[in-house]
Amino acid sequence: MGVEKGPTRNEASRFKKAEQFALGLIEDRFDGELAYHNTKHTSRVIKDTGRILTVMNSIDPIAVPKIDILRGRFVAAFHDVVQEYDLMPQEIGDMVVDKIERHPDNEAKSAFEARRYMATTDLDPANREWVHKDIMCTATLPDSVYVRSFYQPNLYAEQSFIGLAVALADLGVAGMHGPADLHEDGVALFREQFVGVADLLGDVGLTDQ
């Protein structure tokens, strides 16, 4: 078996530029507004997707070539670039806060922006058809059985290895990071989901930590 030929320096540079572009979109749109879906979360998903695909590549470089590590990081970078939502009043005990209700087409719109970037920069034309499906697999819904959990309804056994890796990385903090990071993410999600609740708790001497 020959040595696998990895991506060229130019390919690696162009994929890296795409990651930076996506992170720039997220920074401009959501940093300072959303406590969880921001550049910190996306940067972690990019890194963890790369880690997962690197392990897959070491096991089977034919099924997961090195170029797929860059492709996976690209999908991870764009998977949350659209975060549209409505604010719905919700009672929590004696308090009334605004609860974020995310639009169900955020992933589809994020995929559209990813494919538009690829088209305008002529990036990886052979892989564009997969980007939409790979990003769509990160959509989450509350689990009706395990009440405090979520599941990814678009994630199927026939999903590409890139889609599987990004989906795992998107929800993977519980298994890939320690309990401190898991707690930090939980607090950030709570702060984001219930707008202003942290300030209300502070007003009565409590904390959401």
PDB file of C-alpha atoms in Angstrom:
ATOM      1  CA  MET A   1       0.000   0.000   0.000  1.00  0.00           C
ATOM      2  CA  GLY A   2       1.374   3.414  -0.991  1.00  0.00           C
ATOM      3  CA  VAL A   3       1.656   6.422   1.264  1.00  0.00           C
ATOM      4  CA  GLU A   4      -1.477   8.548   1.242  1.00  0.00           C
ATOM      5  CA  LYS A   5      -1.086  11.848  -0.553  1.00  0.00           C
ATOM      6  CA  GLY A   6      -2.454  14.621   1.598  1.00  0.00           C
ATOM      7  CA  PRO A   7      -3.909  17.976   0.565  1.00  0.00           C
ATOM      8  CA  THR A   8      -1.630  20.472  -1.131  1.00  0.00           C
ATOM      9  CA  ARG A   9      -0.361  23.534   0.698  1.00  0.00           C
ATOM     10  CA  ASN A  10      -2.678  25.669  -1.429  1.00  0.00           C
ATOM     11  CA  GLU A  11      -5.707  23.525  -0.539  1.00  0.00           C
ATOM     12  CA  ALA A  12      -4.865  23.685   3.158  1.00  0.00           C
ATOM     13  CA  SER A  13      -4.458  27.458   2.958  1.00  0.00           C
ATOM     14  CA  ARG A  14      -7.792  27.936   1.198  1.00  0.00           C
ATOM     15  CA  PHE A  15      -9.660  25.784   3.712  1.00  0.00           C
ATOM     16  CA  LYS A  16      -8.026  27.686   6.574  1.00  0.00           C
ATOM     17  CA  LYS A  17      -9.121  30.969   5.005  1.00  0.00           C
ATOM     18  CA  ALA A  18     -12.677  29.606   4.813  1.00  0.00           C
ATOM     19  CA  GLU A  19     -12.620  28.745   8.535  1.00  0.00           C
ATOM     20  CA  GLN A  20     -11.475  32.270   9.360  1.00  0.00           C
ATOM     21  CA  PHE A  21     -14.211  33.732   7.166  1.00  0.00           C
ATOM     22  CA  ALA A  22     -16.922  31.699   8.921  1.00  0.00           C
ATOM     23  CA  LEU A  23     -15.587  32.570  12.370  1.00  0.00           C
ATOM     24  CA  GLY A  24     -15.591  36.223  11.328  1.00  0.00           C
ATOM     25  CA  LEU A  25     -19.270  35.974  10.414  1.00  0.00           C
ATOM     26  CA  ILE A  26     -20.087  34.419  13.774  1.00  0.00           C
ATOM     27  CA  GLU A  27     -18.057  36.998  15.679  1.00  0.00           C
ATOM     28  CA  ASP A  28     -19.833  39.854  13.921  1.00  0.00           C
ATOM     29  CA  ARG A  29     -23.286  38.327  14.266  1.00  0.00           C
ATOM     30  CA  PHE A  30     -23.371  36.606  17.642  1.00  0.00           C
ATOM     31  CA  ASP A  31     -20.417  37.343  19.942  1.00  0.00           C
ATOM     32  CA  GLY A  32     -21.763  39.512  22.740  1.00  0.00           C
ATOM     33  CA  GLU A  33     -25.344  38.520  21.881  1.00  0.00           C
ATOM     34  CA  LEU A  34     -25.459  34.734  22.237  1.00  0.00           C
ATOM     35  CA  ALA A  35     -23.832  33.136  25.276  1.00  0.00           C
ATOM     36  CA  TYR A  36     -23.326  29.723  23.664  1.00  0.00           C
ATOM     37  CA  HIS A  37     -23.635  29.812  19.866  1.00  0.00           C
ATOM     38  CA  ASN A  38     -20.611  32.017  19.332  1.00  0.00           C
ATOM     39  CA  THR A  39     -17.007  31.762  18.159  1.00  0.00           C
ATOM     40  CA  LYS A  40     -15.961  29.803  21.259  1.00  0.00           C
ATOM     41  CA  HIS A  41     -18.443  27.010  20.510  1.00  0.00           C
ATOM     42  CA  THR A  42     -17.690  26.909  16.793  1.00  0.00           C
ATOM     43  CA  SER A  43     -13.919  26.951  17.372  1.00  0.00           C
ATOM     44  CA  ARG A  44     -14.303  23.935  19.647  1.00  0.00           C
ATOM     45  CA  VAL A  45     -16.472  22.096  17.109  1.00  0.00           C
ATOM     46  CA  ILE A  46     -13.870  22.783  14.396  1.00  0.00           C
ATOM     47  CA  LYS A  47     -11.060  21.463  16.582  1.00  0.00           C
ATOM     48  CA  ASP A  48     -12.962  18.390  17.774  1.00  0.00           C
ATOM     49  CA  THR A  49     -14.147  17.535  14.261  1.00  0.00           C
ATOM     50  CA  GLY A  50     -10.528  17.601  13.158  1.00  0.00           C
ATOM     51  CA  ARG A  51      -9.529  15.351  16.058  1.00  0.00           C
ATOM     52  CA  ILE A  52     -12.227  12.793  15.259  1.00  0.00           C
ATOM     53  CA  LEU A  53     -11.458  12.678  11.533  1.00  0.00           C
ATOM     54  CA  THR A  54      -7.716  12.467  12.224  1.00  0.00           C
ATOM     55  CA  VAL A  55      -8.316   9.312  14.274  1.00  0.00           C
ATOM     56  CA  MET A  56     -10.572   7.912  11.527  1.00  0.00           C
ATOM     57  CA  ASN A  57      -7.874   8.658   8.959  1.00  0.00           C
ATOM     58  CA  SER A  58      -5.249   6.837  11.031  1.00  0.00           C
ATOM     59  CA  ILE A  59      -7.494   3.753  11.078  1.00  0.00           C
ATOM     60  CA  ASP A  60      -8.609   3.802   7.445  1.00  0.00           C
ATOM     61  CA  PRO A  61      -6.967   6.443   5.215  1.00  0.00           C
ATOM     62  CA  ILE A  62      -8.920   5.213   2.197  1.00  0.00           C
ATOM     63  CA  ALA A  63     -12.343   5.671   3.796  1.00  0.00           C
ATOM     64  CA  VAL A  64     -11.293   8.976   5.402  1.00  0.00           C
ATOM     65  CA  PRO A  65      -8.516  10.646   3.383  1.00  0.00           C
ATOM     66  CA  LYS A  66      -6.617  13.582   4.849  1.00  0.00           C
ATOM     67  CA  ILE A  67      -8.487  16.065   2.670  1.00  0.00           C
ATOM     68  CA  ASP A  68     -11.662  15.052   4.537  1.00  0.00           C
ATOM     69  CA  ILE A  69     -10.170  16.435   7.741  1.00  0.00           C
ATOM     70  CA  LEU A  70     -10.115  19.859   6.100  1.00  0.00           C
ATOM     71  CA  ARG A  71     -13.591  19.329   4.651  1.00  0.00           C
ATOM     72  CA  GLY A  72     -14.924  18.397   8.079  1.00  0.00           C
ATOM     73  CA  ARG A  73     -13.388  21.468   9.676  1.00  0.00           C
ATOM     74  CA  PHE A  74     -15.007  23.570   6.935  1.00  0.00           C
ATOM     75  CA  VAL A  75     -18.449  22.074   7.647  1.00  0.00           C
ATOM     76  CA  ALA A  76     -17.930  22.643  11.374  1.00  0.00           C
ATOM     77  CA  ALA A  77     -16.940  26.264  10.750  1.00  0.00           C
ATOM     78  CA  PHE A  78     -20.155  27.034   8.853  1.00  0.00           C
ATOM     79  CA  HIS A  79     -22.658  24.846  10.709  1.00  0.00           C
ATOM     80  CA  ASP A  80     -23.917  27.687  12.972  1.00  0.00           C
ATOM     81  CA  VAL A  81     -23.372  30.835  10.893  1.00  0.00           C
ATOM     82  CA  VAL A  82     -27.140  31.469  10.857  1.00  0.00           C
ATOM     83  CA  GLN A  83     -28.919  31.754  14.223  1.00  0.00           C
ATOM     84  CA  GLU A  84     -32.353  33.269  13.674  1.00  0.00           C
ATOM     85  CA  TYR A  85     -34.859  33.146  16.510  1.00  0.00           C
ATOM     86  CA  ASP A  86     -37.931  34.673  18.107  1.00  0.00           C
ATOM     87  CA  LEU A  87     -38.254  35.742  21.735  1.00  0.00           C
ATOM     88  CA  MET A  88     -41.226  34.199  23.522  1.00  0.00           C
ATOM     89  CA  PRO A  89     -42.228  35.279  27.064  1.00  0.00           C
ATOM     90  CA  GLN A  90     -42.072  32.399  29.534  1.00  0.00           C
ATOM     91  CA  GLU A  91     -42.838  32.217  33.237  1.00  0.00           C
ATOM     92  CA  ILE A  92     -40.234  30.708  35.544  1.00  0.00           C
ATOM     93  CA  GLY A  93     -41.732  30.720  39.007  1.00  0.00           C
ATOM     94  CA  ASP A  94     -42.566  34.343  39.753  1.00  0.00           C
ATOM     95  CA  MET A  95     -40.324  35.617  36.975  1.00  0.00           C
ATOM     96  CA  VAL A  96     -41.136  36.250  33.318  1.00  0.00           C
ATOM     97  CA  VAL A  97     -38.219  35.974  30.897  1.00  0.00           C
ATOM     98  CA  ASP A  98     -37.793  35.846  27.136  1.00  0.00           C
ATOM     99  CA  LYS A  99     -37.132  32.338  25.854  1.00  0.00           C
ATOM    100  CA  ILE A 100     -35.348  31.893  22.545  1.00  0.00           C
ATOM    101  CA  GLU A 101     -37.270  29.857  19.975  1.00  0.00           C
ATOM    102  CA  ARG A 102     -34.877  29.047  17.147  1.00  0.00           C
ATOM    103  CA  HIS A 103     -36.080  28.954  13.581  1.00  0.00           C
ATOM    104  CA  PRO A 104     -36.139  25.396  12.196  1.00  0.00           C
ATOM    105  CA  ASP A 105     -34.333  26.379   8.990  1.00  0.00           C
ATOM    106  CA  ASN A 106     -31.151  27.734  10.615  1.00  0.00           C
ATOM    107  CA  GLU A 107     -29.096  24.718   9.526  1.00  0.00           C
ATOM    108  CA  ALA A 108     -30.421  24.892   5.964  1.00  0.00           C
ATOM    109  CA  LYS A 109     -29.557  28.589   5.770  1.00  0.00           C
ATOM    110  CA  SER A 110     -26.114  27.912   7.242  1.00  0.00           C
ATOM    111  CA  ALA A 111     -25.567  25.236   4.584  1.00  0.00           C
ATOM    112  CA  PHE A 112     -26.637  27.699   1.897  1.00  0.00           C
ATOM    113  CA  GLU A 113     -24.044  30.211   3.092  1.00  0.00           C
ATOM    114  CA  ALA A 114     -21.373  27.492   3.120  1.00  0.00           C
ATOM    115  CA  ARG A 115     -22.161  26.439  -0.437  1.00  0.00           C
ATOM    116  CA  ARG A 116     -22.321  30.061  -1.576  1.00  0.00           C
ATOM    117  CA  TYR A 117     -18.843  30.630  -0.135  1.00  0.00           C
ATOM    118  CA  MET A 118     -17.577  27.541  -1.942  1.00  0.00           C
ATOM    119  CA  ALA A 119     -19.120  28.690  -5.217  1.00  0.00           C
ATOM    120  CA  THR A 120     -17.770  32.239  -5.050  1.00  0.00           C
ATOM    121  CA  THR A 121     -14.253  31.056  -4.135  1.00  0.00           C
ATOM    122  CA  ASP A 122     -14.315  27.890  -6.282  1.00  0.00           C
ATOM    123  CA  LEU A 123     -13.414  25.845  -3.206  1.00  0.00           C
ATOM    124  CA  ASP A 124     -13.480  22.045  -3.468  1.00  0.00           C
ATOM    125  CA  PRO A 125     -16.095  21.787  -6.261  1.00  0.00           C
ATOM    126  CA  ALA A 126     -16.278  17.977  -6.056  1.00  0.00           C
ATOM    127  CA  ASN A 127     -17.506  18.091  -2.453  1.00  0.00           C
ATOM    128  CA  ARG A 128     -20.173  20.802  -2.548  1.00  0.00           C
ATOM    129  CA  GLU A 129     -23.114  18.435  -2.867  1.00  0.00           C
ATOM    130  CA  TRP A 130     -22.310  16.899   0.520  1.00  0.00           C
ATOM    131  CA  VAL A 131     -22.047  20.121   2.481  1.00  0.00           C
ATOM    132  CA  HIS A 132     -25.798  20.645   2.835  1.00  0.00           C
ATOM    133  CA  LYS A 133     -26.416  17.128   4.168  1.00  0.00           C
ATOM    134  CA  ASP A 134     -23.412  17.275   6.500  1.00  0.00           C
ATOM    135  CA  ILE A 135     -24.539  20.544   8.085  1.00  0.00           C
ATOM    136  CA  MET A 136     -28.167  19.410   8.311  1.00  0.00           C
ATOM    137  CA  CYS A 137     -27.126  16.487  10.505  1.00  0.00           C
ATOM    138  CA  THR A 138     -26.229  18.941  13.285  1.00  0.00           C
ATOM    139  CA  ALA A 139     -29.859  20.034  13.754  1.00  0.00           C
ATOM    140  CA  THR A 140     -31.049  19.099  17.247  1.00  0.00           C
ATOM    141  CA  LEU A 141     -34.423  18.531  18.868  1.00  0.00           C
ATOM    142  CA  PRO A 142     -35.383  17.874  22.508  1.00  0.00           C
ATOM    143  CA  ASP A 143     -35.612  14.157  23.215  1.00  0.00           C
ATOM    144  CA  SER A 144     -39.183  13.175  24.139  1.00  0.00           C
ATOM    145  CA  VAL A 145     -37.970  10.124  26.091  1.00  0.00           C
ATOM    146  CA  TYR A 146     -34.881  11.481  27.825  1.00  0.00           C
ATOM    147  CA  VAL A 147     -36.355  14.817  28.815  1.00  0.00           C
ATOM    148  CA  ARG A 148     -33.103  16.628  29.556  1.00  0.00           C
ATOM    149  CA  SER A 149     -31.354  15.413  26.435  1.00  0.00           C
ATOM    150  CA  PHE A 150     -31.333  16.144  22.705  1.00  0.00           C
ATOM    151  CA  TYR A 151     -31.048  14.127  19.536  1.00  0.00           C
ATOM    152  CA  GLN A 152     -30.129  14.818  15.914  1.00  0.00           C
ATOM    153  CA  PRO A 153     -33.057  13.723  13.702  1.00  0.00           C
ATOM    154  CA  ASN A 154     -31.145  14.084  10.427  1.00  0.00           C
ATOM    155  CA  LEU A 155     -28.304  11.808  11.498  1.00  0.00           C
ATOM    156  CA  TYR A 156     -28.578   8.430   9.782  1.00  0.00           C
ATOM    157  CA  ALA A 157     -26.351   5.390   9.508  1.00  0.00           C
ATOM    158  CA  GLU A 158     -25.612   6.225   5.860  1.00  0.00           C
ATOM    159  CA  GLN A 159     -24.369   9.692   6.767  1.00  0.00           C
ATOM    160  CA  SER A 160     -20.880  10.530   5.521  1.00  0.00           C
ATOM    161  CA  PHE A 161     -17.980  10.203   7.934  1.00  0.00           C
ATOM    162  CA  ILE A 162     -17.661  13.991   7.827  1.00  0.00           C
ATOM    163  CA  GLY A 163     -21.294  14.413   8.865  1.00  0.00           C
ATOM    164  CA  LEU A 164     -20.900  11.884  11.665  1.00  0.00           C
ATOM    165  CA  ALA A 165     -17.777  13.615  12.959  1.00  0.00           C
ATOM    166  CA  VAL A 166     -19.304  17.099  12.922  1.00  0.00           C
ATOM    167  CA  ALA A 167     -22.498  15.869  14.597  1.00  0.00           C
ATOM    168  CA  LEU A 168     -20.499  14.182  17.360  1.00  0.00           C
ATOM    169  CA  ALA A 169     -18.286  17.230  17.836  1.00  0.00           C
ATOM    170  CA  ASP A 170     -21.313  19.528  18.007  1.00  0.00           C
ATOM    171  CA  LEU A 171     -22.762  17.594  20.960  1.00  0.00           C
ATOM    172  CA  GLY A 172     -19.548  15.961  22.115  1.00  0.00           C
ATOM    173  CA  VAL A 173     -18.528  18.091  25.056  1.00  0.00           C
ATOM    174  CA  ALA A 174     -19.831  15.499  27.529  1.00  0.00           C
ATOM    175  CA  GLY A 175     -17.540  12.795  26.175  1.00  0.00           C
ATOM    176  CA  MET A 176     -14.595  14.743  24.773  1.00  0.00           C
ATOM    177  CA  HIS A 177     -14.044  17.315  27.513  1.00  0.00           C
ATOM    178  CA  GLY A 178     -14.045  17.293  31.273  1.00  0.00           C
ATOM    179  CA  PRO A 179     -16.898  18.045  33.686  1.00  0.00           C
ATOM    180  CA  ALA A 180     -15.820  21.665  34.121  1.00  0.00           C
ATOM    181  CA  ASP A 181     -16.319  22.364  30.413  1.00  0.00           C
ATOM    182  CA  LEU A 182     -19.609  20.481  30.440  1.00  0.00           C
ATOM    183  CA  HIS A 183     -20.847  22.651  33.329  1.00  0.00           C
ATOM    184  CA  GLU A 184     -19.628  25.827  31.625  1.00  0.00           C
ATOM    185  CA  ASP A 185     -21.456  24.902  28.419  1.00  0.00           C
ATOM    186  CA  GLY A 186     -24.630  24.094  30.337  1.00  0.00           C
ATOM    187  CA  VAL A 187     -24.598  27.486  32.031  1.00  0.00           C
ATOM    188  CA  ALA A 188     -23.948  29.243  28.720  1.00  0.00           C
ATOM    189  CA  LEU A 189     -26.829  27.397  27.043  1.00  0.00           C
ATOM    190  CA  PHE A 190     -29.145  28.317  29.911  1.00  0.00           C
ATOM    191  CA  ARG A 191     -28.127  31.977  29.741  1.00  0.00           C
ATOM    192  CA  GLU A 192     -28.689  32.005  25.991  1.00  0.00           C
ATOM    193  CA  GLN A 193     -31.993  30.126  26.045  1.00  0.00           C
ATOM    194  CA  PHE A 194     -33.563  32.298  28.743  1.00  0.00           C
ATOM    195  CA  VAL A 195     -32.623  35.880  27.914  1.00  0.00           C
ATOM    196  CA  GLY A 196     -32.016  38.064  30.958  1.00  0.00           C
ATOM    197  CA  VAL A 197     -32.550  35.323  33.532  1.00  0.00           C
ATOM    198  CA  ALA A 198     -29.043  35.770  34.951  1.00  0.00           C
ATOM    199  CA  ASP A 199     -29.754  39.442  35.662  1.00  0.00           C
ATOM    200  CA  LEU A 200     -33.069  38.579  37.299  1.00  0.00           C
ATOM    201  CA  LEU A 201     -31.425  35.958  39.511  1.00  0.00           C
ATOM    202  CA  GLY A 202     -28.746  38.456  40.481  1.00  0.00           C
ATOM    203  CA  ASP A 203     -31.402  40.961  41.495  1.00  0.00           C
ATOM    204  CA  VAL A 204     -32.715  38.527  44.118  1.00  0.00           C
ATOM    205  CA  GLY A 205     -29.290  37.377  45.274  1.00  0.00           C
ATOM    206  CA  LEU A 206     -29.173  34.079  43.368  1.00  0.00           C
ATOM    207  CA  THR A 207     -26.936  32.747  40.600  1.00  0.00           C
ATOM    208  CA  ASP A 208     -27.307  30.477  37.586  1.00  0.00           C
ATOM    209  CA  GLN A 209     -23.903  28.924  38.228  1.00  0.00           C
TER     210      GLN A 209
END
